Amino acid sequence: MRVAVAGGTGMVGEFVVAELRAAGHRPVVLARSHGVDLATGVGLEERLSGSDAVIDVTNIVTTRRKTAVDFFSRATGNLLAAARSNGIGHLVTLSIVGSDEVDFGYYFGKRVQEALVRDGGVPWTVLRATQFFEFPEPLLDNRSPVVMMPRMLTQPVAAQDVAEKLVEHAVQGPSGMAREIAGPERLDMVEMTRRILRSRGRRRLVVPVTLPGKVGNAMSGGGLLPRGEYVQCRRTFDEHLASLGRTMTTGR
C-alpha cells in the first residue's frame, strides 16, 4: 500500500513512517519539509496523488482554544478536500482519550477535527489514545531549573505502540470510532516527569500545577482515562525509561 502520513516528521509520525516501511508499505510524508503545508493546502494535492490511505498525526503545540480550532479546521479541511479529489479510500486520524469530556483549549481543536472527519465524505477511522510516555519531554528541553507540570492522572502509552495500531487500522480498512488505546498502568504526570529526570541523571525541581476549575478537576480526577472497552498496549513506562538510559549511553 501507498500510505500518506500527515505530520510524518513529528514524533508519532516518524514511528508511523518506520512501521509502514517495516511492514513493506510505501509511506509518503506530508510535511513542510517535504513541500506540503497542510494549513494552506500548498503541495497537498500533488503529494497525495496515488495514495491508498492517509494516516493523520498532525499536531500543533498550543493550549489556546482558538489557535487549536483554527489549525485543525484548516489542516483537516484541506486534507479531506485533497483526499476526496484523489479518491483516497481511508483516512485514519489520531485523537485523544477524554478530549470530548475535558474542556481544555487544545481538546476543542481535536473535537472539531473529529467532527470534520466524521462528515468529510472519506471512509474513516478515528483512534483515540491516552497521553504518550514522551509527553513531558518537550517541557524538559529548556535550561530552567524549574519544570511546571500539570497534575494529570493518565494511563500513558508508548508512541510506538500508537503508531503500530494506526498502521494496523490503515491496512484493515475503515472502522469509524475505533476502540481507544492506553498503556498498562495508571500514572500521575508529575511523577512521570520526575522519573524521566532521574533516568537522565538530571536535578530539576518539578512543580505540580493544578489547572483551575472543572478542567483541572477532570484532568487530575480521571477524565483522561479510557472508558468502557479499550485496547491495552504492552510497553510499560519502566521499559520507556530503560530505553532513555540506553539512548544516553550510546548517544543515539
mmCIF file of N, CA and C in Angstrom, residues 102-225:
data_model
loop_
_atom_site.group_PDB
_atom_site.id
_atom_site.type_symbol
_atom_site.label_atom_id
_atom_site.label_comp_id
_atom_site.label_asym_id
_atom_site.label_seq_id
_atom_site.Cartn_x
_atom_site.Cartn_y
_atom_site.Cartn_z
ATOM 1 N N VAL A 102 -13.172 16.682 28.517
ATOM 2 C CA VAL A 102 -12.404 17.695 29.250
ATOM 3 C C VAL A 102 -12.327 18.965 28.416
ATOM 4 N N ASP A 103 -12.789 20.078 28.961
ATOM 5 C CA ASP A 103 -12.881 21.331 28.205
ATOM 6 C C ASP A 103 -11.578 22.117 28.225
ATOM 7 N N PHE A 104 -10.501 21.469 27.832
ATOM 8 C CA PHE A 104 -9.181 22.084 27.717
ATOM 9 C C PHE A 104 -9.041 22.683 26.326
ATOM 10 N N GLY A 105 -8.354 23.825 26.210
ATOM 11 C CA GLY A 105 -8.294 24.553 24.953
ATOM 12 C C GLY A 105 -7.916 23.724 23.744
ATOM 13 N N TYR A 106 -6.830 22.957 23.859
ATOM 14 C CA TYR A 106 -6.348 22.147 22.743
ATOM 15 C C TYR A 106 -7.376 21.094 22.335
ATOM 16 N N TYR A 107 -8.097 20.570 23.309
ATOM 17 C CA TYR A 107 -9.041 19.487 23.024
ATOM 18 C C TYR A 107 -10.226 19.953 22.175
ATOM 19 N N PHE A 108 -10.565 21.248 22.255
ATOM 20 C CA PHE A 108 -11.624 21.759 21.388
ATOM 21 C C PHE A 108 -11.218 21.622 19.918
ATOM 22 N N GLY A 109 -9.935 21.785 19.640
ATOM 23 C CA GLY A 109 -9.448 21.584 18.283
ATOM 24 C C GLY A 109 -9.601 20.144 17.835
ATOM 25 N N LYS A 110 -9.334 19.199 18.738
ATOM 26 C CA LYS A 110 -9.485 17.780 18.397
ATOM 27 C C LYS A 110 -10.954 17.420 18.182
ATOM 28 N N ARG A 111 -11.848 18.052 18.931
ATOM 29 C CA ARG A 111 -13.278 17.799 18.718
ATOM 30 C C ARG A 111 -13.697 18.246 17.320
ATOM 31 N N VAL A 112 -13.219 19.418 16.917
ATOM 32 C CA VAL A 112 -13.524 19.914 15.576
ATOM 33 C C VAL A 112 -12.947 18.970 14.527
ATOM 34 N N GLN A 113 -11.732 18.517 14.743
ATOM 35 C CA GLN A 113 -11.097 17.593 13.802
ATOM 36 C C GLN A 113 -11.921 16.314 13.649
ATOM 37 N N GLU A 114 -12.334 15.723 14.762
ATOM 38 C CA GLU A 114 -13.131 14.501 14.704
ATOM 39 C C GLU A 114 -14.444 14.728 13.956
ATOM 40 N N ALA A 115 -15.113 15.853 14.235
ATOM 41 C CA ALA A 115 -16.390 16.139 13.574
ATOM 42 C C ALA A 115 -16.206 16.287 12.067
ATOM 43 N N LEU A 116 -15.141 16.964 11.659
ATOM 44 C CA LEU A 116 -14.873 17.122 10.224
ATOM 45 C C LEU A 116 -14.624 15.774 9.560
ATOM 46 N N VAL A 117 -13.874 14.917 10.230
ATOM 47 C CA VAL A 117 -13.573 13.595 9.669
ATOM 48 C C VAL A 117 -14.849 12.770 9.534
ATOM 49 N N ARG A 118 -15.699 12.793 10.554
ATOM 50 C CA ARG A 118 -16.938 12.010 10.504
ATOM 51 C C ARG A 118 -17.835 12.429 9.340
ATOM 52 N N ASP A 119 -17.847 13.725 9.032
ATOM 53 C CA ASP A 119 -18.748 14.242 7.999
ATOM 54 C C ASP A 119 -18.007 14.606 6.712
ATOM 55 N N GLY A 120 -16.776 14.127 6.559
ATOM 56 C CA GLY A 120 -15.928 14.618 5.481
ATOM 57 C C GLY A 120 -16.047 13.924 4.147
ATOM 58 N N GLY A 121 -16.865 12.883 4.057
ATOM 59 C CA GLY A 121 -17.056 12.227 2.777
ATOM 60 C C GLY A 121 -15.944 11.277 2.371
ATOM 61 N N VAL A 122 -15.046 10.932 3.318
ATOM 62 C CA VAL A 122 -13.969 9.965 3.074
ATOM 63 C C VAL A 122 -14.121 8.848 4.107
ATOM 64 N N PRO A 123 -14.095 7.579 3.704
ATOM 65 C CA PRO A 123 -14.164 6.490 4.685
ATOM 66 C C PRO A 123 -13.103 6.688 5.771
ATOM 67 N N TRP A 124 -13.495 6.488 7.028
ATOM 68 C CA TRP A 124 -12.628 6.967 8.100
ATOM 69 C C TRP A 124 -12.534 6.025 9.293
ATOM 70 N N THR A 125 -11.451 6.256 10.046
ATOM 71 C CA THR A 125 -11.247 5.662 11.360
ATOM 72 C C THR A 125 -10.663 6.739 12.263
ATOM 73 N N VAL A 126 -11.208 6.897 13.468
ATOM 74 C CA VAL A 126 -10.622 7.774 14.482
ATOM 75 C C VAL A 126 -10.140 6.905 15.633
ATOM 76 N N LEU A 127 -8.872 7.032 15.963
ATOM 77 C CA LEU A 127 -8.274 6.281 17.068
ATOM 78 C C LEU A 127 -7.876 7.257 18.168
ATOM 79 N N ARG A 128 -8.514 7.111 19.324
ATOM 80 C CA ARG A 128 -8.148 7.939 20.471
ATOM 81 C C ARG A 128 -7.136 7.195 21.339
ATOM 82 N N ALA A 129 -6.057 7.902 21.697
ATOM 83 C CA ALA A 129 -5.018 7.337 22.555
ATOM 84 C C ALA A 129 -4.858 8.204 23.792
ATOM 85 N N THR A 130 -4.385 7.602 24.866
ATOM 86 C CA THR A 130 -4.044 8.371 26.060
ATOM 87 C C THR A 130 -2.738 9.128 25.817
ATOM 88 N N GLN A 131 -2.294 9.903 26.817
ATOM 89 C CA GLN A 131 -1.045 10.650 26.684
ATOM 90 C C GLN A 131 0.127 9.685 26.467
ATOM 91 N N PHE A 132 1.110 10.150 25.752
ATOM 92 C CA PHE A 132 2.281 9.319 25.462
ATOM 93 C C PHE A 132 3.263 9.331 26.640
ATOM 94 N N PHE A 133 4.067 8.283 26.729
ATOM 95 C CA PHE A 133 5.181 8.291 27.677
ATOM 96 C C PHE A 133 6.063 9.523 27.449
ATOM 97 N N GLU A 134 6.152 9.931 26.204
ATOM 98 C CA GLU A 134 7.043 11.031 25.827
ATOM 99 C C GLU A 134 6.449 12.410 26.124
ATOM 100 N N PHE A 135 5.220 12.481 26.619
ATOM 101 C CA PHE A 135 4.517 13.751 26.803
ATOM 102 C C PHE A 135 5.322 14.807 27.575
ATOM 103 N N PRO A 136 5.976 14.469 28.701
ATOM 104 C CA PRO A 136 6.678 15.526 29.452
ATOM 105 C C PRO A 136 7.963 16.013 28.801
ATOM 106 N N GLU A 137 8.530 15.257 27.886
ATOM 107 C CA GLU A 137 9.901 15.514 27.454
ATOM 108 C C GLU A 137 10.119 16.874 26.789
ATOM 109 N N PRO A 138 9.195 17.385 25.945
ATOM 110 C CA PRO A 138 9.435 18.725 25.379
ATOM 111 C C PRO A 138 9.552 19.815 26.435
ATOM 112 N N LEU A 139 8.892 19.631 27.582
ATOM 113 C CA LEU A 139 8.953 20.628 28.647
ATOM 114 C C LEU A 139 10.268 20.572 29.412
ATOM 115 N N LEU A 140 11.073 19.562 29.139
ATOM 116 C CA LEU A 140 12.346 19.404 29.845
ATOM 117 C C LEU A 140 13.529 19.894 29.026
ATOM 118 N N ASP A 141 13.270 20.381 27.807
ATOM 119 C CA ASP A 141 14.357 20.729 26.900
ATOM 120 C C ASP A 141 14.954 22.104 27.146
ATOM 121 N N ASN A 142 14.290 22.951 27.956
ATOM 122 C CA ASN A 142 14.882 24.261 28.241
ATOM 123 C C ASN A 142 15.856 24.141 29.414
ATOM 124 N N ARG A 143 16.518 25.244 29.727
ATOM 125 C CA ARG A 143 17.554 25.229 30.765
ATOM 126 C C ARG A 143 17.058 25.676 32.130
ATOM 127 N N SER A 144 15.770 25.915 32.238
ATOM 128 C CA SER A 144 15.236 26.381 33.512
ATOM 129 C C SER A 144 15.416 25.318 34.591
ATOM 130 N N PRO A 145 15.771 25.720 35.809
ATOM 131 C CA PRO A 145 15.911 24.741 36.903
ATOM 132 C C PRO A 145 14.574 24.248 37.434
ATOM 133 N N VAL A 146 13.474 24.873 36.978
ATOM 134 C CA VAL A 146 12.144 24.525 37.461
ATOM 135 C C VAL A 146 11.286 24.057 36.291
ATOM 136 N N VAL A 147 10.565 22.955 36.495
ATOM 137 C CA VAL A 147 9.648 22.430 35.489
ATOM 138 C C VAL A 147 8.231 22.511 36.055
ATOM 139 N N MET A 148 7.373 23.245 35.371
ATOM 140 C CA MET A 148 5.973 23.332 35.771
ATOM 141 C C MET A 148 5.203 22.233 35.037
ATOM 142 N N MET A 149 4.585 21.338 35.778
ATOM 143 C CA MET A 149 3.907 20.199 35.167
ATOM 144 C C MET A 149 2.479 20.081 35.686
ATOM 145 N N PRO A 150 1.491 20.039 34.787
ATOM 146 C CA PRO A 150 0.100 19.919 35.249
ATOM 147 C C PRO A 150 -0.166 18.562 35.898
ATOM 148 N N ARG A 151 -1.033 18.590 36.887
ATOM 149 C CA ARG A 151 -1.474 17.340 37.503
ATOM 150 C C ARG A 151 -2.424 16.636 36.537
ATOM 151 N N MET A 152 -2.052 15.457 36.106
ATOM 152 C CA MET A 152 -2.867 14.684 35.171
ATOM 153 C C MET A 152 -2.794 13.216 35.556
ATOM 154 N N LEU A 153 -3.936 12.625 35.799
ATOM 155 C CA LEU A 153 -3.995 11.180 36.005
ATOM 156 C C LEU A 153 -4.251 10.547 34.652
ATOM 157 N N THR A 154 -3.343 9.716 34.205
ATOM 158 C CA THR A 154 -3.468 9.153 32.869
ATOM 159 C C THR A 154 -3.058 7.683 32.880
ATOM 160 N N GLN A 155 -3.261 7.040 31.774
ATOM 161 C CA GLN A 155 -2.842 5.649 31.582
ATOM 162 C C GLN A 155 -1.957 5.651 30.342
ATOM 163 N N PRO A 156 -0.738 6.197 30.473
ATOM 164 C CA PRO A 156 0.066 6.570 29.308
ATOM 165 C C PRO A 156 0.476 5.382 28.456
ATOM 166 N N VAL A 157 0.749 5.690 27.201
ATOM 167 C CA VAL A 157 1.030 4.671 26.203
ATOM 168 C C VAL A 157 2.277 5.066 25.429
ATOM 169 N N ALA A 158 3.008 4.081 24.935
ATOM 170 C CA ALA A 158 4.195 4.349 24.116
ATOM 171 C C ALA A 158 3.776 4.861 22.744
ATOM 172 N N ALA A 159 4.433 5.908 22.274
ATOM 173 C CA ALA A 159 4.133 6.447 20.950
ATOM 174 C C ALA A 159 4.314 5.380 19.869
ATOM 175 N N GLN A 160 5.264 4.490 20.073
ATOM 176 C CA GLN A 160 5.483 3.426 19.091
ATOM 177 C C GLN A 160 4.295 2.469 19.037
ATOM 178 N N ASP A 161 3.709 2.161 20.194
ATOM 179 C CA ASP A 161 2.516 1.306 20.205
ATOM 180 C C ASP A 161 1.369 1.973 19.453
ATOM 181 N N VAL A 162 1.230 3.292 19.630
ATOM 182 C CA VAL A 162 0.185 4.030 18.932
ATOM 183 C C VAL A 162 0.422 3.973 17.425
ATOM 184 N N ALA A 163 1.665 4.157 17.013
ATOM 185 C CA ALA A 163 1.996 4.104 15.581
ATOM 186 C C ALA A 163 1.662 2.745 14.989
ATOM 187 N N GLU A 164 1.985 1.690 15.713
ATOM 188 C CA GLU A 164 1.696 0.344 15.219
ATOM 189 C C GLU A 164 0.192 0.141 15.039
ATOM 190 N N LYS A 165 -0.589 0.653 15.987
ATOM 191 C CA LYS A 165 -2.040 0.486 15.902
ATOM 192 C C LYS A 165 -2.618 1.324 14.761
ATOM 193 N N LEU A 166 -2.086 2.512 14.526
ATOM 194 C CA LEU A 166 -2.538 3.342 13.405
ATOM 195 C C LEU A 166 -2.305 2.638 12.069
ATOM 196 N N VAL A 167 -1.140 2.047 11.915
ATOM 197 C CA VAL A 167 -0.832 1.326 10.678
ATOM 198 C C VAL A 167 -1.744 0.112 10.536
ATOM 199 N N GLU A 168 -1.985 -0.582 11.624
ATOM 200 C CA GLU A 168 -2.894 -1.736 11.605
ATOM 201 C C GLU A 168 -4.281 -1.327 11.118
ATOM 202 N N HIS A 169 -4.788 -0.205 11.617
ATOM 203 C CA HIS A 169 -6.096 0.279 11.186
ATOM 204 C C HIS A 169 -6.080 0.675 9.709
ATOM 205 N N ALA A 170 -5.002 1.307 9.268
ATOM 206 C CA ALA A 170 -4.921 1.729 7.866
ATOM 207 C C ALA A 170 -5.008 0.539 6.930
ATOM 208 N N VAL A 171 -4.386 -0.553 7.319
ATOM 209 C CA VAL A 171 -4.379 -1.762 6.486
ATOM 210 C C VAL A 171 -5.728 -2.474 6.540
ATOM 211 N N GLN A 172 -6.344 -2.498 7.706
ATOM 212 C CA GLN A 172 -7.601 -3.225 7.883
ATOM 213 C C GLN A 172 -8.777 -2.562 7.177
ATOM 214 N N GLY A 173 -8.748 -1.246 7.032
ATOM 215 C CA GLY A 173 -9.862 -0.550 6.409
ATOM 216 C C GLY A 173 -10.681 0.227 7.415
ATOM 217 N N PRO A 174 -11.611 1.060 6.947
ATOM 218 C CA PRO A 174 -12.366 1.975 7.816
ATOM 219 C C PRO A 174 -13.180 1.251 8.876
ATOM 220 N N SER A 175 -13.171 1.806 10.094
ATOM 221 C CA SER A 175 -13.952 1.204 11.185
ATOM 222 C C SER A 175 -14.655 2.255 12.032
ATOM 223 N N GLY A 176 -14.683 3.520 11.601
ATOM 224 C CA GLY A 176 -15.348 4.558 12.383
ATOM 225 C C GLY A 176 -14.579 4.843 13.662
ATOM 226 N N MET A 177 -15.290 4.951 14.772
ATOM 227 C CA MET A 177 -14.638 5.187 16.058
ATOM 228 C C MET A 177 -14.056 3.865 16.562
ATOM 229 N N ALA A 178 -12.746 3.764 16.503
ATOM 230 C CA ALA A 178 -12.067 2.546 16.945
ATOM 231 C C ALA A 178 -12.033 2.479 18.468
ATOM 232 N N ARG A 179 -11.768 1.296 18.988
ATOM 233 C CA ARG A 179 -11.594 1.188 20.437
ATOM 234 C C ARG A 179 -10.398 2.026 20.873
ATOM 235 N N GLU A 180 -10.554 2.753 21.966
ATOM 236 C CA GLU A 180 -9.469 3.576 22.488
ATOM 237 C C GLU A 180 -8.282 2.699 22.882
ATOM 238 N N ILE A 181 -7.092 3.304 22.899
ATOM 239 C CA ILE A 181 -5.907 2.561 23.320
ATOM 240 C C ILE A 181 -5.232 3.292 24.477
ATOM 241 N N ALA A 182 -4.620 2.500 25.355
ATOM 242 C CA ALA A 182 -3.949 3.039 26.529
ATOM 243 C C ALA A 182 -2.832 2.092 26.925
ATOM 244 N N GLY A 183 -1.975 2.543 27.820
ATOM 245 C CA GLY A 183 -0.909 1.700 28.334
ATOM 246 C C GLY A 183 -1.405 0.783 29.440
ATOM 247 N N PRO A 184 -0.486 0.027 30.053
ATOM 248 C CA PRO A 184 -0.898 -0.992 31.026
ATOM 249 C C PRO A 184 -1.076 -0.500 32.456
ATOM 250 N N GLU A 185 -0.739 0.782 32.766
ATOM 251 C CA GLU A 185 -0.817 1.213 34.163
ATOM 252 C C GLU A 185 -1.197 2.688 34.253
ATOM 253 N N ARG A 186 -1.868 3.027 35.349
ATOM 254 C CA ARG A 186 -2.237 4.418 35.599
ATOM 255 C C ARG A 186 -1.098 5.122 36.332
ATOM 256 N N LEU A 187 -0.761 6.319 35.844
ATOM 257 C CA LEU A 187 0.346 7.071 36.420
ATOM 258 C C LEU A 187 -0.018 8.549 36.489
ATOM 259 N N ASP A 188 0.635 9.250 37.396
ATOM 260 C CA ASP A 188 0.477 10.697 37.509
ATOM 261 C C ASP A 188 1.585 11.371 36.694
ATOM 262 N N MET A 189 1.218 12.388 35.908
ATOM 263 C CA MET A 189 2.168 13.017 35.013
ATOM 264 C C MET A 189 3.323 13.682 35.756
ATOM 265 N N VAL A 190 3.063 14.215 36.933
ATOM 266 C CA VAL A 190 4.129 14.838 37.719
ATOM 267 C C VAL A 190 5.176 13.807 38.104
ATOM 268 N N GLU A 191 4.738 12.658 38.579
ATOM 269 C CA GLU A 191 5.676 11.603 38.961
ATOM 270 C C GLU A 191 6.399 11.047 37.737
ATOM 271 N N MET A 192 5.702 10.940 36.619
ATOM 272 C CA MET A 192 6.364 10.503 35.388
ATOM 273 C C MET A 192 7.517 11.439 35.032
ATOM 274 N N THR A 193 7.276 12.729 35.162
ATOM 275 C CA THR A 193 8.316 13.716 34.849
ATOM 276 C C THR A 193 9.514 13.552 35.765
ATOM 277 N N ARG A 194 9.265 13.367 37.031
ATOM 278 C CA ARG A 194 10.373 13.177 37.984
ATOM 279 C C ARG A 194 11.170 11.916 37.664
ATOM 280 N N ARG A 195 10.480 10.874 37.271
ATOM 281 C CA ARG A 195 11.181 9.624 36.935
ATOM 282 C C ARG A 195 12.010 9.773 35.669
ATOM 283 N N ILE A 196 11.509 10.528 34.695
ATOM 284 C CA ILE A 196 12.290 10.787 33.483
ATOM 285 C C ILE A 196 13.567 11.548 33.835
ATOM 286 N N LEU A 197 13.447 12.562 34.690
ATOM 287 C CA LEU A 197 14.623 13.335 35.090
ATOM 288 C C LEU A 197 15.637 12.458 35.817
ATOM 289 N N ARG A 198 15.157 11.588 36.707
ATOM 290 C CA ARG A 198 16.074 10.700 37.419
ATOM 291 C C ARG A 198 16.784 9.764 36.449
ATOM 292 N N SER A 199 16.036 9.274 35.453
ATOM 293 C CA SER A 199 16.652 8.354 34.487
ATOM 294 C C SER A 199 17.726 9.040 33.658
ATOM 295 N N ARG A 200 17.613 10.354 33.508
ATOM 296 C CA ARG A 200 18.606 11.135 32.760
ATOM 297 C C ARG A 200 19.729 11.645 33.658
ATOM 298 N N GLY A 201 19.600 11.430 34.960
ATOM 299 C CA GLY A 201 20.600 11.926 35.891
ATOM 300 C C GLY A 201 20.574 13.430 36.034
ATOM 301 N N ARG A 202 19.411 14.036 35.886
ATOM 302 C CA ARG A 202 19.284 15.497 35.938
ATOM 303 C C ARG A 202 18.548 15.915 37.202
ATOM 304 N N ARG A 203 18.992 17.020 37.786
ATOM 305 C CA ARG A 203 18.388 17.553 39.009
ATOM 306 C C ARG A 203 17.616 18.819 38.651
ATOM 307 N N ARG A 204 16.296 18.717 38.684
ATOM 308 C CA ARG A 204 15.441 19.876 38.441
ATOM 309 C C ARG A 204 14.218 19.763 39.337
ATOM 310 N N LEU A 205 13.720 20.901 39.744
ATOM 311 C CA LEU A 205 12.546 20.938 40.604
ATOM 312 C C LEU A 205 11.289 20.847 39.743
ATOM 313 N N VAL A 206 10.473 19.835 39.993
ATOM 314 C CA VAL A 206 9.204 19.668 39.287
ATOM 315 C C VAL A 206 8.093 20.200 40.183
ATOM 316 N N VAL A 207 7.406 21.241 39.716
ATOM 317 C CA VAL A 207 6.355 21.886 40.493
ATOM 318 C C VAL A 207 4.993 21.471 39.934
ATOM 319 N N PRO A 208 4.195 20.766 40.720
ATOM 320 C CA PRO A 208 2.859 20.371 40.248
ATOM 321 C C PRO A 208 1.951 21.596 40.101
ATOM 322 N N VAL A 209 1.196 21.618 39.013
ATOM 323 C CA VAL A 209 0.263 22.713 38.767
ATOM 324 C C VAL A 209 -1.122 22.114 38.535
ATOM 325 N N THR A 210 -2.095 22.548 39.337
ATOM 326 C CA THR A 210 -3.472 22.123 39.132
ATOM 327 C C THR A 210 -4.198 23.202 38.335
ATOM 328 N N LEU A 211 -4.657 22.862 37.158
ATOM 329 C CA LEU A 211 -5.388 23.821 36.344
ATOM 330 C C LEU A 211 -6.687 24.183 37.044
ATOM 331 N N PRO A 212 -7.160 25.407 36.864
ATOM 332 C CA PRO A 212 -8.327 25.861 37.622
ATOM 333 C C PRO A 212 -9.636 25.215 37.173
ATOM 334 N N GLY A 213 -10.576 25.156 38.097
ATOM 335 C CA GLY A 213 -11.950 24.791 37.778
ATOM 336 C C GLY A 213 -12.152 23.350 37.351
ATOM 337 N N LYS A 214 -13.171 23.160 36.512
ATOM 338 C CA LYS A 214 -13.574 21.830 36.080
ATOM 339 C C LYS A 214 -12.493 21.135 35.270
ATOM 340 N N VAL A 215 -11.718 21.919 34.504
ATOM 341 C CA VAL A 215 -10.661 21.317 33.683
ATOM 342 C C VAL A 215 -9.626 20.646 34.570
ATOM 343 N N GLY A 216 -9.159 21.365 35.589
ATOM 344 C CA GLY A 216 -8.172 20.793 36.494
ATOM 345 C C GLY A 216 -8.706 19.580 37.229
ATOM 346 N N ASN A 217 -9.947 19.660 37.695
ATOM 347 C CA ASN A 217 -10.557 18.524 38.392
ATOM 348 C C ASN A 217 -10.674 17.304 37.479
ATOM 349 N N ALA A 218 -11.043 17.551 36.232
ATOM 350 C CA ALA A 218 -11.190 16.444 35.284
ATOM 351 C C ALA A 218 -9.852 15.803 34.962
ATOM 352 N N MET A 219 -8.826 16.630 34.759
ATOM 353 C CA MET A 219 -7.512 16.091 34.411
ATOM 354 C C MET A 219 -6.912 15.283 35.549
ATOM 355 N N SER A 220 -7.068 15.759 36.766
ATOM 356 C CA SER A 220 -6.466 15.059 37.903
ATOM 357 C C SER A 220 -7.370 13.965 38.463
ATOM 358 N N GLY A 221 -8.641 13.971 38.044
ATOM 359 C CA GLY A 221 -9.600 13.043 38.628
ATOM 360 C C GLY A 221 -10.045 11.899 37.747
ATOM 361 N N GLY A 222 -9.395 11.702 36.605
ATOM 362 C CA GLY A 222 -9.709 10.539 35.781
ATOM 363 C C GLY A 222 -10.406 10.832 34.471
ATOM 364 N N GLY A 223 -10.587 12.117 34.139
ATOM 365 C CA GLY A 223 -11.257 12.449 32.887
ATOM 366 C C GLY A 223 -10.496 12.069 31.644
ATOM 367 N N LEU A 224 -9.196 11.771 31.798
ATOM 368 C CA LEU A 224 -8.364 11.401 30.646
ATOM 369 C C LEU A 224 -8.091 9.899 30.594
ATOM 370 N N LEU A 225 -8.807 9.137 31.407
ATOM 371 C CA LEU A 225 -8.645 7.683 31.398
ATOM 372 C C LEU A 225 -9.601 7.055 30.381
#
